[in-house]
mmCIF file of C-alpha atoms in Angstrom:
data_model
loop_
_atom_site.group_PDB
_atom_site.id
_atom_site.type_symbol
_atom_site.label_atom_id
_atom_site.label_comp_id
_atom_site.label_asym_id
_atom_site.label_seq_id
_atom_site.Cartn_x
_atom_site.Cartn_y
_atom_site.Cartn_z
ATOM 1 C CA MET A 23 -27.583 2.688 -16.281
ATOM 2 C CA ALA A 24 -25.242 5.674 -16.762
ATOM 3 C CA ARG A 25 -21.562 4.438 -17.191
ATOM 4 C CA PRO A 26 -20.052 6.178 -14.933
ATOM 5 C CA ALA A 27 -22.888 5.396 -12.504
ATOM 6 C CA GLY A 28 -22.645 1.554 -13.628
ATOM 7 C CA ASP A 29 -18.795 1.796 -12.925
ATOM 8 C CA LYS A 30 -19.340 2.879 -9.511
ATOM 9 C CA ALA A 31 -22.089 0.431 -8.620
ATOM 10 C CA MET A 32 -19.467 -2.720 -9.801
ATOM 11 C CA GLY A 33 -16.643 -1.339 -7.599
ATOM 12 C CA MET A 34 -18.491 -1.269 -4.927
ATOM 13 C CA ILE A 35 -19.894 -4.797 -5.524
ATOM 14 C CA SER A 36 -16.679 -5.900 -6.112
ATOM 15 C CA GLY A 37 -15.005 -4.541 -3.263
ATOM 16 C CA ILE A 38 -12.467 -2.756 -5.533
ATOM 17 C CA GLY A 39 -14.600 0.311 -5.106
ATOM 18 C CA ILE A 40 -14.223 0.426 -1.442
ATOM 19 C CA ALA A 41 -11.979 2.834 0.632
ATOM 20 C CA TYR A 42 -11.291 3.682 4.334
ATOM 21 C CA ALA A 43 -11.370 6.955 5.939
ATOM 22 C CA ALA A 44 -7.622 8.043 6.703
ATOM 23 C CA PRO A 45 -7.038 10.320 9.463
ATOM 24 C CA ARG A 46 -6.843 13.834 8.785
ATOM 25 C CA GLY A 47 -3.135 14.996 7.073
ATOM 26 C CA SER A 48 -2.621 11.327 5.765
ATOM 27 C CA HIS A 49 -1.183 11.001 2.050
ATOM 28 C CA PRO A 50 -3.685 11.086 -0.437
ATOM 29 C CA LEU A 51 -3.509 7.054 -1.087
ATOM 30 C CA THR A 52 -4.104 6.041 2.631
ATOM 31 C CA GLY A 53 -7.196 3.972 2.665
ATOM 32 C CA LYS A 54 -7.573 3.861 -0.924
ATOM 33 C CA ARG A 55 -7.020 0.348 -2.796
ATOM 34 C CA ALA A 56 -3.889 -0.353 -4.186
ATOM 35 C CA PRO A 57 -3.129 -1.214 -7.913
ATOM 36 C CA ASP A 58 -1.450 -3.903 -8.939
ATOM 37 C CA LEU A 59 1.847 -2.356 -8.378
ATOM 38 C CA GLY A 60 4.984 -3.332 -10.948
ATOM 39 C CA LEU A 61 7.560 -3.932 -7.934
ATOM 40 C CA VAL A 62 11.479 -5.408 -8.510
ATOM 41 C CA GLU A 63 10.580 -8.872 -7.309
ATOM 42 C CA GLY A 64 7.610 -8.877 -9.205
ATOM 43 C CA ARG A 65 3.626 -7.503 -8.684
ATOM 44 C CA LEU A 66 1.889 -6.307 -5.895
ATOM 45 C CA GLN A 67 -0.716 -9.058 -5.927
ATOM 46 C CA GLU A 68 1.912 -11.568 -5.886
ATOM 47 C CA GLU A 69 3.525 -10.132 -3.056
ATOM 48 C CA LEU A 70 0.135 -10.370 -1.074
ATOM 49 C CA ARG A 71 -0.378 -13.768 -1.619
ATOM 50 C CA ASP A 72 1.103 -14.797 1.938
ATOM 51 C CA GLY A 73 -1.803 -12.870 3.483
ATOM 52 C CA GLU A 74 1.257 -10.499 5.223
ATOM 53 C CA PHE A 75 1.813 -6.533 5.126
ATOM 54 C CA VAL A 76 3.787 -5.505 2.206
ATOM 55 C CA LEU A 77 6.221 -2.596 2.305
ATOM 56 C CA VAL A 78 7.020 -0.953 -0.911
ATOM 57 C CA THR A 79 10.058 1.376 -0.441
ATOM 58 C CA PRO A 80 12.511 3.220 -3.321
ATOM 59 C CA ALA A 81 15.347 0.890 -4.032
ATOM 60 C CA ASP A 82 18.120 2.348 -1.588
ATOM 61 C CA THR A 83 15.918 1.576 1.815
ATOM 62 C CA PRO A 84 17.135 -0.943 4.178
ATOM 63 C CA THR A 85 14.352 -3.453 5.350
ATOM 64 C CA PRO A 86 13.223 -1.947 8.745
ATOM 65 C CA VAL A 87 12.824 -3.482 11.967
ATOM 66 C CA SER A 88 9.255 -4.427 12.342
ATOM 67 C CA PRO A 89 6.808 -5.609 15.236
ATOM 68 C CA ALA A 90 4.615 -7.301 12.754
ATOM 69 C CA PRO A 91 5.739 -9.825 9.820
ATOM 70 C CA LEU A 92 5.723 -7.715 6.193
ATOM 71 C CA VAL A 93 7.165 -8.549 3.031
ATOM 72 C CA HIS A 94 9.306 -5.596 2.048
ATOM 73 C CA THR A 95 10.061 -5.271 -1.821
ATOM 74 C CA HIS A 96 11.020 -1.890 -4.066
ATOM 75 C CA TRP A 97 9.696 0.306 -6.658
ATOM 76 C CA THR A 98 10.832 -0.816 -10.373
ATOM 77 C CA ASP A 99 11.245 3.015 -11.236
ATOM 78 C CA GLY A 100 12.491 6.044 -9.085
ATOM 79 C CA ARG A 101 9.404 6.588 -7.202
ATOM 80 C CA SER A 102 10.083 8.224 -3.727
ATOM 81 C CA THR A 103 6.744 7.186 -2.021
ATOM 82 C CA VAL A 104 6.868 4.586 0.602
ATOM 83 C CA LEU A 105 4.059 2.454 0.714
ATOM 84 C CA LEU A 106 2.697 -0.041 3.772
ATOM 85 C CA VAL A 107 -0.044 -1.968 1.973
ATOM 86 C CA ARG A 108 -2.538 -4.257 4.037
ATOM 87 C CA PRO A 109 -3.253 -7.841 3.261
ATOM 88 C CA ASP A 110 -6.551 -6.710 1.822
ATOM 89 C CA GLY A 111 -4.804 -4.742 -0.546
ATOM 90 C CA HIS A 112 -5.652 -1.688 0.649
ATOM 91 C CA VAL A 113 -2.745 1.003 1.602
ATOM 92 C CA ALA A 114 -2.445 1.375 5.604
ATOM 93 C CA TRP A 115 -0.115 3.975 5.524
ATOM 94 C CA ALA A 116 2.119 6.389 2.723
ATOM 95 C CA SER A 117 4.509 8.813 2.754
ATOM 96 C CA ASP A 118 6.278 10.809 0.103
ATOM 97 C CA ARG A 119 9.347 10.874 2.356
ATOM 98 C CA PRO A 120 10.657 8.071 4.702
ATOM 99 C CA ASP A 121 9.393 8.739 7.977
ATOM 100 C CA PRO A 122 10.690 5.304 10.319
ATOM 101 C CA ALA A 123 8.729 6.705 13.343
ATOM 102 C CA ALA A 124 5.854 6.917 11.421
ATOM 103 C CA LEU A 125 5.990 3.278 10.014
ATOM 104 C CA ARG A 126 6.529 1.840 13.169
ATOM 105 C CA ALA A 127 3.734 3.549 14.440
ATOM 106 C CA ALA A 128 1.460 2.652 11.664
ATOM 107 C CA LEU A 129 2.737 -0.819 11.828
ATOM 108 C CA THR A 130 1.697 -1.213 15.423
ATOM 109 C CA ARG A 131 -1.848 0.073 14.945
#
């Protein structure tokens, strides 16, 4: 099996290669599996262990009032992207600029 085809097959078998359809106009990361990001409080995979959504924001972003339980953490670098990561490790919502109304809508879906 050729290397690219083998890599794709292994990604699909393991579940790492699965991506979900995102609504038209969504951020390119929406629906993709989030990599194990370095965060101020540790690593993304560590934060996901409790089975809750993880919200990753720039350091100066206050914790939003949320209708669902979530873990709020921050990037270790100066990234401005806001990510909402589902408990299964896929990006539920992302934005390159904070949008509290869109975030609340994503949390209620």
